[in-house]
Short mmCIF file of C-alpha atoms in Angstrom, two decimals:
data_model
loop_
_atom_site.label_atom_id
_atom_site.label_comp_id
_atom_site.label_asym_id
_atom_site.label_seq_id
_atom_site.Cartn_x
_atom_site.Cartn_y
_atom_site.Cartn_z
CA MET A 13 97.56 41.42 24.68
CA THR A 14 98.20 37.76 25.46
CA HIS A 15 98.54 36.21 28.93
CA ASN A 16 102.26 36.14 28.47
CA THR A 17 102.57 39.91 27.67
CA PRO A 18 104.46 41.55 30.62
CA LEU A 19 102.97 44.45 32.32
CA SER A 20 104.97 47.47 33.21
CA PRO A 21 106.20 46.96 36.74
CA ARG A 22 105.78 50.52 37.81
CA PRO A 23 102.64 50.07 39.97
CA LEU A 24 103.62 46.77 41.50
CA ARG A 25 107.06 47.97 42.70
CA ARG A 26 105.56 50.91 44.61
CA HIS A 27 102.83 49.12 46.54
CA SER A 28 104.60 47.97 49.70
CA ASP A 29 101.88 48.83 52.17
CA VAL A 30 98.02 48.69 52.34
CA THR A 31 97.70 52.08 50.57
CA ARG A 32 99.69 50.61 47.66
CA ARG A 33 97.95 47.20 47.51
CA VAL A 34 94.35 48.61 47.27
CA LEU A 35 93.80 51.02 44.39
CA THR A 36 90.89 52.31 42.29
CA ALA A 37 90.71 52.18 38.62
CA ALA A 38 91.25 55.95 38.45
CA GLN A 39 94.44 55.69 40.60
CA LEU A 40 95.74 53.00 38.32
CA ARG A 41 95.16 55.12 35.32
CA ALA A 42 96.79 58.06 36.92
CA GLN A 43 99.93 55.82 37.21
CA GLY A 44 99.82 54.84 33.65
CA VAL A 45 98.02 51.55 33.87
CA THR A 46 95.33 51.16 31.24
CA ALA A 47 91.94 49.45 31.70
CA ALA A 48 93.20 46.67 29.31
CA GLU A 49 96.26 46.09 31.43
CA THR A 50 94.20 46.07 34.59
CA ASN A 51 91.83 43.46 33.08
CA GLU A 52 94.81 41.42 32.00
CA GLN A 53 96.18 41.33 35.54
CA CYS A 54 92.84 40.41 37.00
CA ARG A 55 92.35 37.43 34.72
CA PRO A 56 91.64 34.10 36.54
CA GLY A 57 94.90 33.05 38.18
CA GLY A 58 96.36 36.51 37.61
CA PRO A 59 98.35 38.45 40.14
CA TRP A 60 95.55 41.04 40.92
CA GLN A 61 91.84 40.77 41.70
CA GLN A 62 88.87 43.09 41.65
CA ILE A 63 87.65 43.15 45.18
CA LEU A 64 84.79 45.64 44.52
CA PRO A 65 83.50 47.56 41.53
CA GLY A 66 86.35 49.76 40.42
CA VAL A 67 88.52 48.64 43.28
CA PHE A 68 91.52 46.35 42.88
CA LEU A 69 93.63 44.34 45.17
CA LEU A 70 97.14 44.11 43.97
CA HIS A 71 97.81 40.56 45.06
CA PRO A 72 96.07 37.25 44.41
CA GLY A 73 95.45 36.07 48.12
CA PRO A 74 92.45 36.93 50.30
CA PRO A 75 92.37 40.52 51.61
CA THR A 76 93.42 41.32 55.07
CA SER A 77 91.01 43.18 57.38
CA GLU A 78 92.88 46.49 56.76
CA GLU A 79 92.70 46.00 52.96
CA ARG A 80 88.95 45.23 53.23
CA LEU A 81 88.42 48.49 55.09
CA HIS A 82 90.48 50.52 52.59
CA ALA A 83 88.59 48.76 49.76
CA VAL A 84 85.25 49.66 51.20
CA LEU A 85 86.16 53.24 51.81
CA SER A 86 87.65 53.40 48.21
CA TYR A 87 84.47 52.19 46.78
CA ALA A 88 82.16 54.48 48.75
CA ALA A 89 84.24 57.62 48.82
CA ARG A 90 83.94 60.40 46.24
CA SER A 91 87.58 60.30 45.89
CA ALA A 92 90.39 58.35 47.57
CA PHE A 93 94.09 58.52 48.01
CA ARG A 94 94.59 62.03 46.75
CA GLU A 95 98.19 62.08 45.63
CA THR A 96 100.72 64.85 45.27
CA PRO A 97 101.53 65.52 41.62
CA ALA A 98 104.93 63.95 41.98
CA ALA A 99 103.34 60.75 43.26
CA VAL A 100 101.15 60.24 40.20
CA ALA A 101 103.42 61.68 37.60
CA GLY A 102 105.67 58.59 37.46
CA VAL A 103 107.53 56.09 39.52
CA PRO A 104 111.28 56.29 40.02
CA ALA A 105 113.34 53.36 38.62
CA GLN A 106 114.31 52.16 42.05
CA PRO A 107 111.66 53.34 44.56
CA ASN A 108 112.50 53.78 48.10
CA ALA A 109 110.38 51.50 50.30
CA ASP A 110 110.50 54.16 53.05
CA GLU A 111 109.40 57.00 50.69
CA PRO A 112 106.77 59.10 52.58
CA ARG A 113 103.36 58.75 51.11
CA PRO A 114 100.32 60.96 51.76
CA ALA A 115 97.64 59.36 54.09
CA PRO A 116 94.55 58.26 52.29
CA ARG A 117 91.65 60.87 52.43
CA TYR A 118 88.13 59.52 51.91
CA SER A 119 85.39 62.17 51.08
CA ASP A 120 81.79 61.35 52.23
CA ALA A 121 82.53 57.84 53.46
CA VAL A 122 82.81 56.89 57.08
CA ILE A 123 82.97 53.30 58.62
CA THR A 124 80.12 52.63 61.11
CA GLY A 125 78.32 49.84 62.68
CA LEU A 126 80.11 46.84 64.21
CA ALA A 127 83.30 47.40 62.24
CA ALA A 128 83.58 50.89 63.71
CA LEU A 129 82.96 49.58 67.20
CA THR A 130 85.73 47.03 66.77
CA LEU A 131 88.02 49.71 65.52
CA HIS A 132 87.10 51.83 68.66
CA GLY A 133 88.17 48.85 70.78
CA PHE A 134 85.04 47.29 71.84
CA SER A 135 85.70 43.70 73.14
CA SER A 136 82.04 42.80 72.69
CA ALA A 137 82.09 43.70 68.99
CA PRO A 138 83.16 40.79 66.69
CA PRO A 139 86.71 40.72 65.12
CA LEU A 140 86.90 42.23 61.72
CA PRO A 141 87.60 39.06 59.89
CA SER A 142 84.38 37.50 61.08
CA LEU A 143 82.20 40.30 59.55
CA ASP A 144 80.54 39.36 56.44
CA SER A 145 79.96 43.08 55.55
CA ILE A 146 81.28 46.44 56.65
CA ASP A 147 78.79 49.24 57.16
CA VAL A 148 79.83 52.60 55.60
CA LEU A 149 77.99 55.93 56.03
CA VAL A 150 77.44 58.03 53.03
CA PRO A 151 75.21 61.10 52.29
CA ARG A 152 71.63 60.36 51.49
CA MET A 153 71.76 61.46 47.88
CA ARG A 154 74.80 59.44 46.94
CA ARG A 155 74.04 56.91 44.04
CA LEU A 156 75.66 53.87 45.55
CA ARG A 157 74.46 50.34 46.06
CA THR A 158 75.28 47.84 48.71
CA MET A 159 77.73 45.47 47.07
CA GLY A 160 79.94 42.58 48.09
CA CYS A 161 81.29 43.19 51.57
CA VAL A 162 79.98 46.84 51.58
CA ARG A 163 76.69 47.75 53.25
CA ILE A 164 75.71 51.27 52.34
CA VAL A 165 74.11 53.24 55.20
CA ARG A 166 72.59 56.53 54.07
CA THR A 167 72.31 59.65 56.33
CA PRO A 168 71.03 63.14 55.80
CA VAL A 169 73.85 64.56 57.89
CA MET A 170 77.38 63.00 57.95
CA PRO A 171 78.96 62.81 61.37
CA THR A 172 82.28 64.29 62.10
CA PRO A 173 84.44 61.13 62.12
CA SER A 174 87.13 59.90 64.62
CA TYR A 175 90.28 58.57 62.99
CA VAL A 176 91.51 55.18 63.91
CA THR A 177 94.72 53.99 62.24
CA GLY A 178 94.13 56.78 59.69
CA LEU A 179 90.58 55.58 58.79
CA PRO A 180 87.44 57.74 59.21
CA VAL A 181 85.20 56.05 61.78
CA ALA A 182 81.79 57.11 62.96
CA PRO A 183 81.65 58.35 66.66
CA VAL A 184 80.62 55.60 69.11
CA PRO A 185 77.03 56.69 69.60
CA ARG A 186 76.30 56.75 65.81
CA ALA A 187 78.21 53.50 65.24
CA LEU A 188 76.19 51.89 68.11
CA ALA A 189 72.95 53.02 66.54
CA ASP A 190 73.88 51.64 63.12
CA ALA A 191 75.00 48.44 64.73
CA VAL A 192 71.85 48.01 66.93
CA ALA A 193 69.70 48.66 63.89
CA GLU A 194 70.90 45.30 62.44
CA LEU A 195 71.00 43.34 65.60
CA SER A 196 68.03 41.19 66.94
CA ASP A 197 70.05 39.46 69.67
CA ALA A 198 69.06 41.20 72.95
CA GLY A 199 72.06 39.98 74.73
CA ALA A 200 74.50 41.43 71.97
CA VAL A 201 72.81 44.73 72.15
CA ARG A 202 72.97 44.87 75.91
CA ARG A 203 76.61 44.11 75.93
CA LEU A 204 77.41 46.72 73.38
CA LEU A 205 75.50 49.48 75.09
CA THR A 206 76.83 48.50 78.59
CA GLU A 207 80.39 48.43 77.27
CA ALA A 208 79.93 51.90 75.61
CA VAL A 209 79.30 53.43 79.09
CA ARG A 210 81.48 51.24 81.31
CA GLY A 211 84.38 51.53 79.07
CA GLY A 212 84.06 55.36 78.95
CA HIS A 213 83.35 55.28 75.16
CA ALA A 214 80.23 57.46 75.21
CA GLU A 215 77.89 59.21 77.53
CA PRO A 216 74.50 57.37 77.98
CA ALA A 217 72.67 60.52 76.84
CA ALA A 218 74.49 60.70 73.59
CA VAL A 219 73.81 56.99 72.96
CA VAL A 220 70.15 57.36 73.74
CA ARG A 221 69.84 60.35 71.51
CA GLU A 222 71.23 58.47 68.52
CA LEU A 223 69.01 55.47 69.25
CA THR A 224 65.97 57.88 69.41
CA GLN A 225 66.85 59.61 66.13
CA ALA A 226 67.21 56.11 64.52
CA ARG A 227 63.69 55.24 65.75
CA LEU A 228 64.99 52.12 67.55
CA LEU A 229 63.35 52.69 70.96
CA SER A 230 60.10 50.97 69.61
CA ARG A 231 62.01 47.68 69.81
CA PRO A 232 61.50 45.93 73.17
CA HIS A 233 64.97 44.42 73.33
CA VAL A 234 66.50 47.83 72.69
CA VAL A 235 64.39 49.55 75.40
CA ASP A 236 65.48 46.81 77.93
CA ALA A 237 69.11 47.42 76.97
CA VAL A 238 68.63 51.20 77.32
CA GLU A 239 67.35 50.72 80.84
CA THR A 240 70.54 48.76 81.61
CA LEU A 241 72.57 51.40 80.06
CA LEU A 242 71.10 54.24 82.07
CA ALA A 243 71.33 52.26 85.32
CA GLU A 244 75.12 51.65 84.41
CA GLY A 245 75.62 55.32 83.63
CA ARG A 246 74.09 56.48 86.91
CA ALA A 247 76.13 53.98 88.87
CA ILE A 248 79.33 55.18 87.29
CA ALA A 249 78.32 58.85 87.96
CA GLU A 250 77.61 58.20 91.54
CA ASP A 251 81.01 56.44 91.81
CA HIS A 252 82.68 59.60 90.31
CA LEU A 253 80.75 61.80 92.75
CA TYR A 254 81.89 59.84 95.83
CA ARG A 255 85.43 59.92 94.55
CA MET A 256 85.15 63.75 94.00
CA VAL A 257 84.24 64.22 97.73
CA ARG A 258 87.04 62.09 98.89
CA ALA A 259 89.74 63.25 96.49
CA TYR A 260 89.18 66.94 97.00
CA ALA A 261 88.56 66.74 100.74
CA LEU A 262 85.01 68.11 100.72
CA PRO A 263 83.01 67.71 103.95
CA ASP A 264 81.04 64.48 104.03
CA PRO A 265 77.47 64.95 102.84
CA VAL A 266 74.53 62.70 103.50
CA TRP A 267 74.04 60.49 100.42
CA ASN A 268 70.90 59.59 98.46
CA VAL A 269 68.22 61.30 100.59
CA ASP A 270 64.71 62.69 100.26
CA LEU A 271 63.86 66.11 101.64
CA ARG A 272 60.36 66.95 103.21
CA LEU A 273 58.83 69.83 104.89
CA PRO A 274 57.91 69.09 108.50
CA GLY A 275 54.35 67.66 108.25
CA GLY A 276 54.38 68.80 104.55
CA PRO A 277 54.91 67.63 101.05
CA HIS A 278 57.80 65.70 99.64
CA LEU A 279 60.36 68.02 98.16
CA GLY A 280 62.41 65.57 96.06
CA GLY A 281 65.39 63.25 96.09
CA LEU A 282 68.98 64.29 96.08
CA ASP A 283 72.26 62.48 95.36
CA ALA A 284 74.20 64.36 98.06
CA TYR A 285 73.20 66.94 100.72
CA TRP A 286 75.02 69.14 103.14
CA PRO A 287 72.42 69.99 105.89
CA GLU A 288 74.59 72.51 107.76
CA GLN A 289 75.21 74.50 104.53
CA ALA A 290 71.95 73.69 102.94
CA VAL A 291 73.79 72.73 99.60
CA ALA A 292 72.54 69.82 97.41
CA VAL A 293 74.02 67.98 94.50
CA GLU A 294 71.78 66.39 91.92
CA LEU A 295 73.17 64.19 89.09
CA ASP A 296 71.52 65.03 85.79
CA THR A 297 71.12 61.59 84.22
CA ARG A 298 68.18 62.23 82.10
CA ALA A 299 67.75 60.44 78.87
CA PRO A 300 67.26 62.90 75.97
CA ARG A 301 63.84 63.33 74.43
CA GLN A 302 62.84 64.43 70.94
CA GLU A 303 59.85 66.44 72.27
CA ASP A 304 59.20 68.45 75.45
CA ASP A 305 61.21 67.02 78.23
CA ALA A 306 58.82 66.44 81.12
CA LEU A 307 61.65 65.16 83.31
CA TRP A 308 63.51 68.41 82.80
CA SER A 309 60.48 70.31 83.88
CA GLU A 310 60.40 68.20 87.03
CA TYR A 311 64.08 68.98 87.69
CA ALA A 312 63.41 72.71 87.18
CA ARG A 313 60.34 72.65 89.50
CA LYS A 314 62.14 70.91 92.33
CA ARG A 315 65.08 73.26 91.95
CA GLU A 316 62.90 76.31 92.11
CA MET A 317 61.03 74.97 95.16
CA LEU A 318 64.36 74.10 97.03
CA GLU A 319 66.01 77.46 96.22
CA ARG A 320 62.89 79.29 97.46
CA LEU A 321 63.49 77.50 100.81
CA GLY A 322 67.05 78.66 100.81
CA ILE A 323 68.76 75.49 99.58
CA THR A 324 71.44 75.77 96.81
CA VAL A 325 71.11 73.10 94.26
CA VAL A 326 74.14 72.15 92.12
CA HIS A 327 73.27 70.07 89.00
CA ILE A 328 76.20 67.96 87.63
CA THR A 329 76.18 65.90 84.47
CA PRO A 330 78.09 62.64 84.28
CA LYS A 331 80.18 64.02 81.51
CA LYS A 332 81.33 66.89 83.65
CA LEU A 333 82.18 64.46 86.43
CA ARG A 334 84.20 62.29 84.17
CA ASP A 335 85.99 65.15 82.27
CA SER A 336 86.44 67.86 84.83
CA LEU A 337 86.22 66.35 88.35
CA GLU A 338 88.36 69.04 89.90
CA GLN A 339 86.31 71.91 88.47
CA GLN A 340 83.09 70.33 89.75
CA ALA A 341 84.62 70.00 93.18
CA THR A 342 85.48 73.66 93.01
CA VAL A 343 81.90 74.53 92.20
CA VAL A 344 80.63 72.48 95.12
CA ARG A 345 83.25 73.83 97.49
CA THR A 346 82.29 77.46 96.47
CA ALA A 347 78.60 76.73 97.23
CA LEU A 348 79.42 75.29 100.56
CA MET A 349 81.70 78.35 101.52
CA ALA A 350 79.03 80.84 100.31
CA ALA A 351 76.48 79.35 102.73
CA CYS A 352 77.67 81.56 105.64
CA ASP A 353 76.77 84.72 103.60
CA ARG A 354 73.19 83.63 102.90
CA ASP A 355 70.06 83.83 105.05
CA PRO A 356 69.47 80.50 106.99
CA ALA A 357 67.50 78.01 104.96
CA ALA A 358 64.10 76.70 106.00
CA TYR A 359 64.10 73.62 108.25
CA VAL A 360 63.52 70.42 106.27
CA VAL A 361 63.39 66.83 107.17
CA VAL A 362 66.06 64.64 105.69
CA VAL A 363 65.29 60.92 105.28
CA PRO A 364 67.23 58.12 103.54
CA ARG A 365 66.04 56.93 100.07
#
């Protein structure tokens, strides 16, 4: 074949969107384009280009961000763009540009890291065009190499992806862990973790769990960022608790207090306490641990001691306050209403924290 030999126009005339501009060698073969024809189209100055091994961009200019993402997934996935039989059998002489086309399906490949955070809407993550590489999660046993704009991240267990503009994207906690693993800038790490919580993208506990599993908490700048993350998470949870009391017309409690027995030991701190009903609310903002959770043991010990004194303790997580505020208000209201049916609680001293 010479450079002047025309190529069948079939593939070119169908590729009017990104799923038609980025194709693998297998997909081109399925549409009747031979390897020789593909190589001819990808010659220097030709109309196509090979963007990654086995992945082709069907125009000569630089790829868009969307095209890069599809190319990365096409390279890393076990299979991509599973077509209906009619779509691969042939192309009509005059294709309809509005013809429905199956959404791309990528098996065992998920966008993660900074690219995933950008897709999730993080303002502190860099724009896609500025990323030199795009992280993609694949199963540990896959035989793939980091190549071009693809950085392969292996994992023993693939996460259940979210879908952003039809692309499989790692959940925010996992994407954060993969991004933080590559960042040495303490400020950038802190901004990402803070935005995850402040923007409602993830619960602090879920983020810390992923950072722990990735063994990143041995890095001082990550530990510092996690402390900021947990403080931010507690502040948001406290704000939700205040809002719950106001919005659902609960009686005003005393806020952020310590309880003590008269002349006796310290019983522990509480986020809200109704002295007349002897009902307490405690926010469960613990960071997850891989081993025995000493802090949970402390929570349980305090709760047992208070309940022996006749004080009802309601534990609420930040996630429950965020997702089911009315339900949590009902739980607290029920505990307050049940106070009249209980024996009077022991007298305790209430002091501000």
